[in-house]
Structure formats: C-alpha cells, structure tokens
Amino acid sequence: MIAVIAEKPSVATDIAKIIGANQRCEGYLTGNGYMVTWAFGHLIQLAMPDAYGVSSFNRDHLPILPSSFQLIPRQIKAEKGYKSDPGVLKQLKVIKDVLGKCDSIVVATDAGREGELIFRYIYKYLDCSKLFRRLWISSLTDRAIREGMNNLQPGNRYDNLYLSAKSRSEADWLIGINATQSLSVAAGKGVYSLGRVQTPTLKMICTRYLENKHFTPVKYWQLKVNTNSGGIDFTAQSISKWEKETEANVVLAKVREVGHLFVKSVEQKETNQEPPLLYDLTSLQKEANTKLNFSADKTLSLAQSLYEKKVLSYPRTGSRYISEDVFEEIPERISLLTKYPRFTNYAKGLAGTALNRRSIDDSKVTDHHALIVTENLPGSLSDDERSIYELVAGRMLEAFSGKCVKDVTTVVLSAGDCDFMTKGTIVKVPGWRMVFNDLDSDNEDDNNLPQIRQGENLPISGAELLEKQTKPKPLHTESSLLAAMENAGKELQDDEIKARMKECGIGTPATRAAIIETLFSRQYIVRDKKNLVPTEKGLAVFNIVKDKRISDVELTGVWENDLYKIETGELSSEAFHKGIEEYTVQITKELLSTQIDFKEATGLECPKCKAKTIHFYPKVVKCTNEDCGFVIFRNKCDKQLTDKQINDLLTKKKTGVIKGFKSKAGKSFDAALVLDEQFNVNFRFADNKSNQRKSKNG
C-alpha cells in the first residue's frame, strides 16, 4: 500500500481520481493500492517560547535561542492564550493512521519551498521514517498528474529545499519573536510586531510616505506653441525650462515677435518593441493591481484557484521563462485559445506562425516555469477569476507574438533662439500589441504629425506659457511596493552586496503578498484608494526602528540570497542558523537599550461607529474600521480643509465660517460646514439656511 499526502483536499481528490483511489473514507481516499490523504496547509508549526520554559515578554529571558526547535500542531486563539486546533489534531491522527498502514509515501504537497516544509514538518512530528518519493509537477491537469506519478523523484533530492524552508521558518521565529518582545518590553506597554521581512517592507512604505508628504514642489515654466502644416494642427513644447517666470516671458515675447517656426531637424527612426516576457507571480500581481485594482493577496488566491481548476500552471513561480520541452506544447495552447471568445481571432492569426523565442531559456527556469494556461479550457469562472485567466492567457499570446514596429519622428523647431520639440509615432507592424489592442498606450504625448521637411518655416498660430511644478515620488501602491521588494538592493553602492542580491530582493514571490497583508493586520498600514499609507502606529514603529538593523533592507535581501544558496547546496543551513542567532543577539540588545516613549494612539472618535479609529491622510480623513466607511474629503469646492477645521467637524459637528469656496460656475463664496445626522457635510450660510447646498463625503 502506498500513501499519498496532498496539501489540501481538492488536490487529493484530483490525484485520487487519476490513480484509482475512489473509495472515500474519513479524512482520506483509498483504492488500487493507494491511500490518499491531505493536510490543510501548515498543520505543524514551531512551538512558542513557553514550550522552552521561558516566560514571554520578560527582559531577563531575552534573547530566546532554543537549542533545538520543537514542533507542535497548529495553534488557534483561545480564551486564555492559544490551544491546538481540534480540526488539525483530527487530521493529524488520520495521517498517522494512513502512514502506519502503508509501506511508502508519495509527497504531493505543492512543489515549492513551503509545500516541502508542510510535508517534512508533518513527517518529523509524527516521527515517521518510511521511504518517500516526490511528485513534482507544474500544473494539476490529468496529464500532468499522470506523467508526474510515472516519474516520481527520490525524496532526498529535495533535502536542500527542505533545509532552506526550515532555515527560513526558524529565522523568522528567532527574529520575529525576539524583536517583537524586545521592542514591546522597551515600550513598557502594548505589543509591537517586528519581522525579518515585515519590518524592512514597512520602512519602504513609511519612507516613501514621508518623502511625499514633506516634498516641496518647485515651480518652473515652459513654452508651448501651436502650428500647422498641410492642414494638420500640432503643438510643440520648449526644450528649455525656466525657474523664473520673468525670464520665460522674455523668451515668449521674442517667439511671438518672430511669428514662425524654423524646422531645424526631422529625424525618423524605426523602433522595434519586443514582446513582454511571460508572467511570474510578482509581475502578475503588479499588473493585476495596476489594471484591476486587485491586492497582491487576492491575485494569488485567484491564481491558486485557477491552478486547482486545472486551467493555470503553478502560480507561486519566480521565473518568467519556460524550457524548450514546455515550448513544444505552446502551439497546442495557442490553438486552444482559438476556442476562447476573447482571443479567438488573434489566436487563429498566431497559430501556425513562427513563434517568438524571447521567453525560452532553460537556464532561467528554476523549480517552476512561467505562468501559462494549461491544455484545459476554463468552464464556469467568477468574474475575478476570468480577469486573471485572461491576463495570463493574453500575456502568453503576447510573449510568443512578433515585435511591434513603429516609426518615431522627432522634430526640432526654433523661434527667437528658443528650441521646441515634438514627436509623432506611426505603427507599421502592430505585432504583440494587437492582443489587447493597446497600440497607443506609450504615445499619450505624441502628435499626429504631417509630413515636415527640414529647413521649412511653419506659422505660429498660438504661443503660451505653461506653469509647471516638480512632483514627488508617488505613494506606494501594492504594484510599486512589490516592484520595490523584488528589486531591493539594485540601487546599492557596494558592488559585492549588490551582486549577492541580484535577482533576489526581499521576500519571495510566494510570500510577498502575505507580508503586505501582515502589515494590514498589524494596523501598521491602510489603503487610501490604491495607495498604501502608514497609520500613526506604523509611523511610530518606523520612527523607532528606521535606523536599527531590524529594518535593514540590504541585510534582508542578503538573507534571501543565502536561503537560495542553501537550496542549491552552496551554503550550509548550520552556518546560516549561526549567523541568524548572532544577529538576533545584536538586535535584542539594540532594541532593549532603546529609549522609547510610545504614545497611545490619540485617534478621534468616529461620529458614525463611535470607535476611536479616525485617521488623517493627505487627501482624506476617514475611519479605519472597514465595516464603517466614514470619510471626509479634504478638498471641498476647491478649498483644502485644515486639520483644525476637520477636527471641529468631528467633535463639534460644525466649523466656523470658511472663506474661499468656489462654485461650479467659478464664483467664490464663504460658508461654515456642518455634519448632519446622515454624516454628510453640508454648507451653512450666513442666513443659517444649512441644507441648501450639500457636499457628499463619498
């Protein structure tokens, strides 16, 4: 009898069907010489400090450095502390019984670092020593499962993968437990969570937020001219910029005096845009956040669901390439998409043509290849699932399409010693851009240019001064944060460390979404539309740790690289563990010696839900209770409300008279603001008619 352990029940059912284990029992399926059981993700975890005989949050017991880690069943919150999850205990008993009745094991947890850890922790906790082999597949289609079961790998082939996962797990315990307890002990009250990847990620968000908030814009001026040729109007802007308006006006007067533009140069250049690479998980999450406003965690969940529905390859991949053997299957997948309505016409045109090979590189495929669709057409999908499927399917068509060829014309014109520039683009061969028909996505500032010859003069039909100002880096969105996490270290000055962190960053494609969600659950950040904004608590923690080693993005990236080296056998897990312990001692000492005066959050009471969850942001003031939704927008009729005015609205339900509102017709008016019983902000005029004009909060 052979035992098969999957990561979750749905996957176990798929495997059982293929191998003929069709008899359903309590917690497992059996038949044809197999017993197929399952976990529910991580059933086993590292024990908490009290298991090692030390009390939590006690200065004298820090740092906590277990000589060997104990494994316990997954814990859940209880009335007093934590207890073992009853459902986990029940399933562990089933797994133990199944293993006891079988001669060998097939490991069918997800084929990746965490999937390996899930099985190995169960195997070790149950003190099992039976032979096991590994099912290593990149999709859950019937074909993939069948081929994988016929090509099982020796279990010890993945020992280094397990050691890497185990090292990650223990490092996160050592740093997270000790740093959190040290900071909380130093603060004297409250619990302030810190973590190996969590804290550097918080630093990224807070640093960008403060840069944006404290940015001082600098005004500058440019000239814009209108002209035409051959009956086609177009515009051009000055190449030069002026910091003083008076200087720009002098040049503007000269341009108007000349009255025409001299064509100094006309340069036509053919540009070739290669198609984008296939998606890995991070690039899919960034695209879904930008185009669909999906969180990284939501995108991962949807991709996982599509994987389990057998229409998408394994989602937790860090590669954007496929191998030669997978490439042989791509024509079949393109042919499949001729039956998918949105891509029917394009897929028919691509079928049978020479496919672009940019995304093919065996050396850049690690555990799993890039995301592609499987040989199964999707059936019933939710709208969100379909959106993710179409992103992946569309990107696959793009990646194997021909390049987009454009003619870009750059024209330099002059008048009154001032040079102007304009550009125009003509798409000659659409190529891959026809998949989503985004031919103009890169050409927002392009003109529709007529035929222009060097040396000719063109009339100036209008000239004006444009007042502009420098802009700060925008606040992080999940898309930009994922990019920052992925690329952490690429701007470092130290070449040796930079090389160590190349293509590494902080976190992994499989864990970055969970790290961001942790920051939300700790109430360190909130969403303001698409932006990620730190809370008062998040900023308070950041201000304490920003110069501490715990927030060092560079060091965290080096660790990720070291974990990869353990996986490849280049570094011993013992050496890594020793380094983490030494670091833990250092940060514990550093944090315990910090003078901290954490102030309790002084959040105002929300007038709607009555919780003290009001937070002030650059554009809005809102309640962070997700079930409430109360919000006040700072801008009212072209007037920016001050913190004091909003404070009055929240506490007194009214403000004094505010001057300088503007009506839709552009007329200025003065009024007080009042908060009514429906929590709308209304204008109150001098005649006390308060409800004549309203300003909605949402």
XYZ file of C-alpha atoms in Angstrom:
698
model
C 0.000 0.000 0.000
C 1.283 3.476 -0.923
C 0.330 6.656 0.978
C -0.107 9.939 -0.900
C -0.144 13.232 1.021
C -1.535 16.312 -0.754
C -1.597 19.877 0.539
C -5.374 20.207 0.553
C -8.479 18.032 -0.014
C -9.280 19.297 -3.544
C -5.827 18.358 -4.826
C -6.028 14.966 -3.082
C -9.334 14.307 -4.872
C -7.783 15.132 -8.267
C -4.842 12.795 -7.658
C -7.049 10.036 -6.253
C -9.189 10.076 -9.398
C -6.132 9.574 -11.624
C -4.636 6.712 -9.603
C -7.925 4.926 -8.941
C -8.349 5.623 -5.207
C -12.098 6.109 -5.458
C -13.350 4.850 -2.094
C -13.966 7.794 0.235
C -13.215 7.362 3.934
C -12.954 9.753 6.893
C -10.006 12.036 6.040
C -8.647 10.011 3.124
C -9.475 8.135 -0.110
C -8.383 4.593 -0.889
C -8.276 2.070 -3.714
C -5.982 0.431 -6.270
C -3.183 0.046 -3.719
C -3.210 3.697 -2.592
C -4.379 5.679 0.409
C -4.627 9.396 -0.408
C -4.822 11.878 2.473
C -4.203 15.588 2.861
C -3.101 18.484 5.015
C -4.820 21.863 5.365
C -1.740 23.953 4.630
C 0.679 24.129 7.573
C -0.603 21.611 10.141
C 2.594 21.826 12.186
C 4.344 24.942 13.493
C 7.306 25.855 15.668
C 6.458 25.918 19.372
C 6.144 29.256 21.149
C 8.586 30.428 23.899
C 6.719 28.880 26.825
C 7.490 25.423 25.381
C 11.155 26.094 26.166
C 10.454 27.038 29.780
C 10.718 30.808 29.368
C 8.013 33.350 30.030
C 7.088 35.752 27.274
C 7.886 39.483 27.357
C 10.429 39.135 30.155
C 13.591 41.205 29.731
C 15.664 38.672 31.669
C 14.750 35.860 29.264
C 15.731 37.683 26.070
C 17.028 36.680 23.618
C 15.274 33.317 23.401
C 17.540 30.909 21.475
C 16.249 27.310 21.582
C 18.990 24.688 21.319
C 16.627 22.740 19.081
C 13.168 23.728 17.898
C 10.070 21.846 18.969
C 7.184 21.162 16.593
C 3.547 21.398 17.705
C 0.152 21.206 15.955
C -1.121 24.492 14.539
C -2.475 26.771 17.263
C -5.609 28.913 17.405
C -6.629 31.634 19.850
C -8.419 30.501 22.978
C -9.911 32.358 25.950
C -6.529 32.202 27.638
C -3.663 32.145 25.193
C -3.599 29.516 22.454
C -4.581 25.875 22.007
C -4.152 23.220 19.333
C -6.687 23.431 16.514
C -9.113 20.483 17.015
C -9.512 20.038 13.243
C -5.743 19.834 12.852
C -5.446 17.223 15.626
C -8.143 15.134 13.959
C -6.441 15.215 10.541
C -3.012 14.506 12.024
C -4.460 11.332 13.558
C -5.812 10.328 10.134
C -2.424 10.957 8.502
C -0.649 8.946 11.218
C -3.029 6.014 10.711
C -2.618 6.147 6.921
C 1.180 6.204 7.161
C 1.087 3.309 9.613
C -0.792 1.129 7.109
C 1.432 1.948 4.125
C 4.887 0.820 3.008
C 5.981 4.061 1.310
C 4.873 7.647 0.775
C 4.326 9.909 -2.234
C 4.739 13.579 -1.295
C 2.151 15.564 -3.278
C 2.157 18.855 -1.399
C 2.739 21.918 -3.591
C 6.009 21.630 -5.462
C 7.874 24.503 -3.812
C 9.700 25.556 -0.652
C 6.651 25.900 1.604
C 4.988 22.782 0.212
C 8.113 20.824 1.070
C 8.117 22.261 4.594
C 4.456 21.340 5.133
C 5.210 17.659 4.484
C 8.561 17.477 6.254
C 7.217 19.040 9.446
C 4.340 16.509 9.484
C 6.794 13.670 8.734
C 9.105 14.775 11.556
C 6.315 15.477 14.077
C 4.822 12.019 13.532
C 8.314 10.529 13.899
C 7.940 8.718 10.591
C 10.928 7.051 8.889
C 9.310 5.403 5.867
C 10.670 5.902 2.351
C 9.110 8.791 0.453
C 9.208 9.946 -3.169
C 8.249 13.336 -4.593
C 5.516 14.228 -7.080
C 6.913 17.343 -8.789
C 4.511 18.928 -11.281
C 3.764 22.414 -12.589
C 0.038 22.014 -13.175
C -2.818 19.888 -11.853
C -4.177 18.695 -15.192
C -4.878 14.994 -15.548
C -1.972 14.690 -17.978
C 0.484 16.414 -15.600
C -0.579 14.263 -12.619
C -0.369 11.059 -14.675
C 3.082 11.927 -16.051
C 4.269 13.016 -12.596
C 3.131 9.786 -10.928
C 5.020 7.856 -13.616
C 8.127 9.917 -12.947
C 8.336 10.206 -9.147
C 11.571 11.709 -7.822
C 13.641 10.383 -4.893
C 12.630 12.238 -1.726
C 16.215 13.061 -0.759
C 16.619 15.027 -3.978
C 14.714 17.814 -2.196
C 16.602 17.721 1.103
C 18.262 21.079 0.411
C 14.890 22.596 -0.465
C 13.634 21.431 2.940
C 16.718 22.804 4.710
C 16.140 26.163 3.013
C 12.483 26.176 4.087
C 13.388 25.067 7.628
C 16.056 27.785 7.846
C 13.534 30.391 6.716
C 10.996 29.199 9.279
C 13.464 29.217 12.182
C 15.000 32.558 11.173
C 11.566 34.185 11.088
C 10.828 32.715 14.554
C 14.128 33.904 16.072
C 13.953 37.410 14.652
C 10.193 37.876 14.915
C 9.800 36.586 18.482
C 12.855 38.321 19.925
C 12.487 41.635 18.095
C 8.768 41.890 18.881
C 9.260 41.091 22.559
C 12.298 43.376 22.876
C 10.541 46.382 21.359
C 7.388 45.737 23.387
C 9.386 45.373 26.632
C 11.278 48.598 25.875
C 7.990 50.390 25.183
C 6.553 49.246 28.505
C 3.049 48.635 27.176
C 1.399 47.262 24.074
C 2.685 44.710 21.578
C 4.640 45.969 18.577
C 5.233 43.300 15.996
C 8.518 43.209 14.070
C 9.722 40.694 11.496
C 12.581 39.720 9.226
C 10.823 40.872 6.015
C 7.839 42.678 7.515
C 9.858 45.500 9.099
C 12.027 46.406 6.064
C 8.831 46.438 3.988
C 7.179 48.826 6.474
C 10.278 51.008 6.201
C 9.831 51.203 2.410
C 6.215 52.362 2.779
C 6.919 54.905 5.538
C 9.999 56.339 3.846
C 8.097 56.936 0.614
C 5.129 58.413 2.510
C 7.301 60.897 4.420
C 9.245 61.856 1.279
C 5.945 62.556 -0.441
C 4.418 64.431 2.499
C 7.440 66.665 3.072
C 8.180 67.270 -0.588
C 8.374 70.950 -1.510
C 7.368 71.477 -5.142
C 9.475 73.834 -7.222
C 7.789 75.846 -9.948
C 9.194 76.068 -13.439
C 7.950 77.312 -16.790
C 7.958 76.022 -20.347
C 6.680 77.462 -23.627
C 4.108 75.797 -25.816
C 3.467 76.747 -29.440
C 0.664 75.795 -31.830
C 1.391 75.439 -35.517
C 0.225 73.559 -38.597
C 1.367 72.125 -41.880
C -0.660 70.682 -44.720
C -3.875 71.455 -42.872
C -2.873 69.436 -39.785
C -2.547 71.256 -36.441
C 0.005 70.145 -33.844
C 1.865 71.503 -30.816
C 5.448 71.564 -29.553
C 6.997 72.403 -26.184
C 10.243 74.203 -25.447
C 13.245 72.037 -24.694
C 14.430 74.584 -22.144
C 12.762 75.133 -18.762
C 12.919 78.357 -16.728
C 12.905 78.697 -12.969
C 11.834 82.365 -13.200
C 8.589 83.397 -14.850
C 10.038 86.759 -15.894
C 12.793 85.075 -17.897
C 10.286 82.765 -19.594
C 8.098 85.765 -20.506
C 11.037 87.488 -22.196
C 11.569 84.420 -24.403
C 7.812 84.149 -25.052
C 7.746 87.749 -26.331
C 10.613 87.009 -28.737
C 8.861 83.894 -30.043
C 5.652 85.824 -30.686
C 7.626 88.591 -32.363
C 9.268 86.145 -34.799
C 5.856 84.696 -35.673
C 7.072 81.498 -37.295
C 8.962 78.283 -36.503
C 12.055 77.168 -38.409
C 12.331 73.385 -38.808
C 15.888 72.668 -37.586
C 15.776 68.887 -37.871
C 13.480 65.988 -38.711
C 14.647 62.582 -37.551
C 12.760 59.419 -38.432
C 13.730 56.244 -36.651
C 12.273 52.763 -36.798
C 11.908 51.230 -33.327
C 11.298 47.585 -32.523
C 9.432 46.718 -29.339
C 9.984 43.127 -28.304
C 7.014 41.441 -26.610
C 6.990 41.288 -22.815
C 8.169 38.183 -21.003
C 5.654 35.745 -19.571
C 4.349 36.425 -16.071
C 5.852 35.165 -12.874
C 3.702 35.622 -9.773
C 5.088 39.052 -8.821
C 4.682 40.551 -12.299
C 1.118 39.179 -12.469
C 0.340 40.724 -9.069
C 1.748 44.095 -10.178
C -0.287 44.066 -13.401
C -3.487 42.993 -11.631
C -3.046 45.758 -9.060
C -2.479 48.386 -11.758
C -5.195 47.287 -14.188
C -7.788 45.641 -11.922
C -7.026 47.180 -8.507
C -6.619 43.677 -7.036
C -4.457 43.287 -3.938
C -1.427 41.015 -4.195
C -3.102 38.562 -1.839
C -6.315 38.495 -3.900
C -4.387 37.871 -7.117
C -2.500 34.979 -5.522
C -5.755 33.465 -4.233
C -7.384 33.740 -7.659
C -4.347 32.273 -9.421
C -4.283 29.408 -6.900
C -7.972 28.767 -7.553
C -7.343 28.663 -11.322
C -4.454 26.258 -10.710
C -6.713 23.976 -8.720
C -9.312 24.214 -11.507
C -6.575 22.889 -13.830
C -6.577 25.860 -16.199
C -3.402 27.616 -14.989
C 0.118 26.392 -14.262
C 1.615 26.545 -10.765
C 1.266 30.189 -9.637
C 3.992 30.539 -6.972
C 6.762 30.803 -9.536
C 9.614 33.273 -9.654
C 10.541 32.579 -13.293
C 9.378 34.457 -16.385
C 10.741 31.826 -18.756
C 9.822 28.350 -19.994
C 12.087 25.500 -21.035
C 12.429 24.010 -24.526
C 10.271 20.989 -23.682
C 7.420 23.204 -22.443
C 7.777 25.390 -25.552
C 6.896 22.323 -27.634
C 3.431 22.434 -26.040
C 2.809 26.139 -26.742
C 1.342 25.721 -30.282
C -1.286 23.417 -28.737
C -2.102 26.041 -26.066
C -2.415 28.782 -28.707
C -4.717 26.535 -30.711
C -6.790 26.014 -27.561
C -7.295 29.781 -27.239
C -8.917 29.897 -30.696
C -11.905 28.433 -28.825
C -11.827 31.164 -26.163
C -14.072 34.001 -27.456
C -11.952 36.973 -26.375
C -8.812 35.661 -28.090
C -10.316 33.626 -30.956
C -9.337 35.883 -33.847
C -5.864 36.730 -32.578
C -5.035 33.113 -31.685
C -6.146 31.958 -35.150
C -3.780 34.501 -36.706
C -0.881 33.415 -34.490
C -1.403 29.667 -34.968
C 0.998 28.218 -37.499
C 3.377 31.209 -37.493
C 6.985 31.255 -36.275
C 6.724 31.943 -32.542
C 8.886 34.457 -30.692
C 11.505 32.683 -28.541
C 12.309 35.544 -26.130
C 10.666 33.751 -23.154
C 12.522 30.463 -23.703
C 15.602 29.855 -21.572
C 16.236 26.556 -19.777
C 18.870 28.169 -17.540
C 16.334 30.649 -16.116
C 13.706 28.074 -15.154
C 14.146 27.001 -11.534
C 11.553 24.908 -9.689
C 8.722 26.057 -11.948
C 8.370 27.745 -15.290
C 6.498 30.973 -16.001
C 2.724 31.188 -15.749
C 0.888 29.803 -18.784
C -2.561 28.353 -19.442
C -2.962 24.580 -19.422
C -4.490 22.326 -22.084
C -7.918 22.727 -20.420
C -10.359 25.436 -21.457
C -11.943 27.133 -18.427
C -15.548 26.351 -17.677
C -17.517 28.344 -15.142
C -15.341 31.064 -13.579
C -16.121 34.041 -11.371
C -15.619 37.465 -12.954
C -12.434 37.964 -10.948
C -11.060 34.532 -11.865
C -11.797 35.236 -15.517
C -9.951 38.554 -15.317
C -6.802 36.817 -14.030
C -7.113 33.984 -16.546
C -7.365 36.492 -19.391
C -4.334 38.422 -18.158
C -2.256 35.222 -18.220
C -3.715 33.931 -21.495
C -3.298 37.325 -23.163
C 0.273 37.657 -21.914
C 1.053 34.185 -23.283
C -0.183 35.250 -26.714
C 1.807 38.487 -26.467
C 5.007 36.727 -25.407
C 5.048 34.426 -28.457
C 3.990 37.102 -30.961
C 6.164 39.179 -33.251
C 7.645 42.508 -32.241
C 5.795 45.785 -32.654
C 7.460 48.019 -35.250
C 6.987 51.793 -35.107
C 8.267 54.810 -36.985
C 9.060 57.552 -34.485
C 9.528 61.060 -35.888
C 11.281 63.667 -33.737
C 11.066 67.258 -34.926
C 13.105 70.151 -33.517
C 11.850 73.646 -34.350
C 13.148 77.077 -33.347
C 11.916 80.629 -32.959
C 13.661 83.547 -31.260
C 16.633 81.438 -30.086
C 14.257 79.000 -28.400
C 14.142 75.365 -29.491
C 10.954 73.316 -29.398
C 10.447 69.589 -29.775
C 7.556 67.367 -30.784
C 7.200 63.708 -31.584
C 4.892 61.567 -33.676
C 4.560 57.812 -33.913
C 3.178 55.619 -36.679
C 2.667 51.921 -36.011
C 3.900 49.963 -39.047
C 3.533 46.429 -37.655
C 1.269 46.063 -34.563
C 2.694 42.678 -33.565
C 2.073 41.678 -29.953
C 0.263 44.931 -29.118
C -2.804 43.735 -31.017
C -3.636 41.144 -28.349
C -5.194 43.785 -26.079
C -5.245 46.460 -28.790
C -3.073 48.862 -26.779
C -1.293 50.437 -29.743
C -1.439 53.933 -28.259
C -0.519 53.104 -24.661
C 3.015 54.507 -24.999
C 2.090 57.516 -27.093
C -0.058 59.716 -24.880
C 2.046 62.822 -25.623
C 2.505 62.155 -29.344
C 1.147 64.423 -32.047
C -0.450 63.385 -35.284
C 2.332 64.870 -37.366
C 2.064 65.843 -41.028
C 4.933 65.490 -43.486
C 7.519 68.060 -42.402
C 10.768 68.923 -44.179
C 13.934 70.250 -42.607
C 14.535 73.926 -43.426
C 10.919 74.974 -43.942
C 9.119 77.644 -41.942
C 5.811 76.989 -40.184
C 3.392 79.654 -38.884
C 2.839 80.146 -35.157
C -0.906 80.206 -34.535
C -0.530 80.497 -30.779
C 2.142 80.650 -28.073
C 1.664 80.426 -24.326
C 3.480 79.985 -21.053
C 2.959 76.715 -19.145
C 3.358 76.878 -15.381
C 4.512 73.537 -14.021
C 6.000 72.213 -10.818
C 8.197 69.334 -9.780
C 6.390 66.336 -8.344
C 7.335 63.958 -5.534
C 7.613 60.242 -5.979
C 4.051 58.918 -5.661
C 2.941 56.984 -2.603
C 3.468 53.253 -2.873
C 0.712 51.129 -4.338
C 0.835 47.371 -3.965
C 2.188 47.230 -7.515
C 5.060 49.632 -6.855
C 5.760 48.046 -3.452
C 6.008 44.578 -4.992
C 8.456 46.031 -7.522
C 10.463 47.663 -4.717
C 10.565 44.388 -2.759
C 11.585 42.460 -5.864
C 14.288 44.966 -6.809
C 15.569 45.779 -3.313
C 19.312 46.178 -3.397
C 19.671 47.120 -7.054
C 20.470 50.719 -6.123
C 23.146 49.784 -3.573
C 26.638 51.224 -3.951
C 28.517 48.170 -2.671
C 29.098 46.026 -5.773
C 29.725 42.834 -3.792
C 26.484 43.088 -1.820
C 24.641 44.270 -4.929
C 25.837 41.151 -6.754
C 24.704 38.927 -3.865
C 21.212 40.422 -4.038
C 20.896 40.304 -7.835
C 17.512 38.899 -8.876
C 16.694 38.304 -5.224
C 15.113 41.259 -3.428
C 13.288 40.706 -0.143
C 10.629 38.086 0.384
C 9.789 35.594 -2.362
C 7.029 35.597 -4.986
C 5.135 33.167 -2.745
C 5.434 35.255 0.460
C 5.321 38.948 -0.544
C 1.526 39.119 -0.586
C 1.369 37.613 2.908
C 3.923 40.152 4.188
C 1.791 43.055 2.909
C -1.340 41.522 4.451
C 0.523 41.166 7.767
C 1.176 44.914 7.785
C -2.567 45.484 7.326
C -3.463 43.032 10.100
C -0.969 44.693 12.476
C -2.709 48.013 11.709
C 0.595 49.461 10.503
C -0.796 50.499 7.107
C -4.159 51.171 5.461
C -5.338 51.622 1.892
C -6.211 55.080 0.620
C -7.727 54.171 -2.731
C -4.793 52.402 -4.415
C -2.162 53.959 -2.166
C -0.563 52.321 0.861
C -0.427 54.760 3.762
C 1.131 54.159 7.193
C -1.049 54.598 10.268
C 0.034 56.504 13.351
C 1.049 53.153 14.853
C 3.014 52.211 11.753
C 4.858 55.540 11.714
C 5.577 55.260 15.437
C 7.182 51.840 14.957
C 9.073 53.081 11.897
C 10.493 56.063 13.772
C 11.880 53.705 16.423
C 13.400 51.090 14.106
C 14.302 53.082 10.974
C 17.983 53.226 11.948
C 18.072 49.775 13.526
C 19.384 46.602 11.928
C 15.918 45.028 12.022
C 14.791 47.400 9.235
C 17.851 46.893 7.015
C 16.529 46.101 3.526
C 20.014 45.222 2.331
C 20.601 42.615 5.041
C 17.186 41.053 4.478
C 17.945 40.702 0.772
C 21.271 39.042 1.536
C 19.402 36.510 3.705
C 17.052 35.687 0.846
C 20.093 35.062 -1.295
C 21.572 32.834 1.421
C 18.357 30.813 1.606
C 18.608 30.276 -2.134
C 22.223 29.117 -1.651
C 21.086 26.573 0.942
C 18.578 25.308 -1.631
C 21.329 24.903 -4.238
C 23.785 23.369 -1.780
C 26.228 26.300 -1.836
C 25.703 27.177 1.844
C 25.111 25.009 4.897
C 21.965 25.557 6.917
C 24.096 25.360 10.086
C 26.221 28.339 9.007
C 23.095 30.343 8.162
C 21.472 29.474 11.512
C 24.580 30.515 13.426
C 24.605 33.872 11.631
C 20.908 34.435 12.391
C 21.458 33.656 16.091
C 24.341 36.163 16.275
C 22.160 38.768 14.585
C 19.272 38.013 16.979
C 21.534 38.669 19.968
C 22.579 42.006 18.445
C 19.093 43.294 17.637
C 17.725 42.162 21.012
C 20.405 44.157 22.799
C 19.894 47.102 20.452
C 16.110 47.226 20.912
C 16.126 46.626 24.680
C 18.523 49.538 25.173
C 16.371 51.912 23.126
C 14.660 54.733 24.990
C 11.056 54.551 23.821
C 8.067 56.653 24.706
C 5.236 55.167 22.701
C 2.215 57.383 22.985
C -1.155 55.796 22.905
C -2.966 56.470 19.663
C -4.915 59.702 20.006
C -7.348 58.800 17.243
C -10.527 60.832 17.380
C -13.839 59.120 17.893
C -15.648 58.311 14.675
C -19.037 60.093 14.695
C -20.597 57.143 12.879
C -19.324 53.964 14.588
C -18.084 55.657 17.810
C -14.753 53.802 17.720
C -11.526 55.779 18.100
C -10.436 54.860 14.604
C -10.284 58.211 12.800
C -7.052 58.747 10.888
C -5.812 61.781 8.970
C -4.322 61.347 5.486
C -3.166 63.834 2.833
C -6.418 63.729 0.840
C -8.983 62.261 3.211
C -9.832 61.819 6.857
C -11.521 58.507 7.433
C -12.474 55.765 9.829
C -10.206 52.719 9.528
C -12.982 50.393 10.689
C -13.745 48.518 7.446
C -17.380 47.992 8.464
C -17.936 51.722 8.973
C -16.731 53.540 5.879
C -16.992 57.094 7.253
C -14.855 59.520 5.241
C -14.390 63.266 4.791
C -12.554 64.502 1.721
C -10.215 67.376 2.455
C -10.985 69.235 -0.768
C -14.375 70.936 -0.713
C -15.287 73.144 -3.645
C -11.649 73.877 -4.456
C -10.844 74.593 -0.796
C -8.432 72.414 1.202
C -9.746 71.863 4.743
C -7.236 72.147 7.589
C -6.786 69.592 10.361
C -8.391 72.039 12.811
C -11.461 72.533 10.620
C -11.922 68.782 10.275
C -11.312 68.340 13.998
C -14.139 70.826 14.655
C -16.423 68.911 12.284
C -15.750 65.653 14.081
C -16.019 66.950 17.642
C -18.437 69.890 17.375
C -20.302 68.818 14.210
C -19.610 72.271 12.720
C -16.867 74.714 11.744
C -16.567 78.452 11.790
C -17.049 80.404 8.555
C -14.526 79.307 5.924
C -13.660 81.743 3.163
C -12.821 80.981 -0.432
C -15.039 78.113 -1.596
C -15.710 78.119 -5.352
C -18.985 77.187 -7.025
C -19.200 75.148 -10.237
C -19.557 78.454 -12.066
C -16.244 79.574 -10.598
C -17.738 82.123 -8.184
C -16.200 82.446 -4.727
C -18.361 82.082 -1.601
C -17.969 81.804 2.176
C -19.755 79.287 4.411
C -19.468 77.203 7.557
C -19.606 73.403 7.346
C -21.903 71.176 9.381
C -22.068 67.381 9.796
C -25.671 66.179 9.595
C -27.290 63.064 11.083
C -26.561 61.067 7.919
C -22.866 62.018 8.295
C -22.879 64.219 5.202
C -21.019 67.531 5.177
C -23.317 70.492 4.364
C -22.728 74.191 3.844
C -24.255 76.669 6.324
C -24.512 80.231 5.064
C -24.817 83.470 6.998
C -28.624 83.327 6.811
C -28.457 79.953 8.647
C -30.086 78.023 5.790
C -27.885 74.995 6.299
C -29.290 72.494 3.857
C -29.416 74.462 0.635
C -26.092 73.012 -0.543
C -24.574 69.657 0.256
C -21.159 68.148 -0.235
C -21.071 64.357 -0.280
C -18.411 62.526 1.712
C -18.077 59.611 -0.613
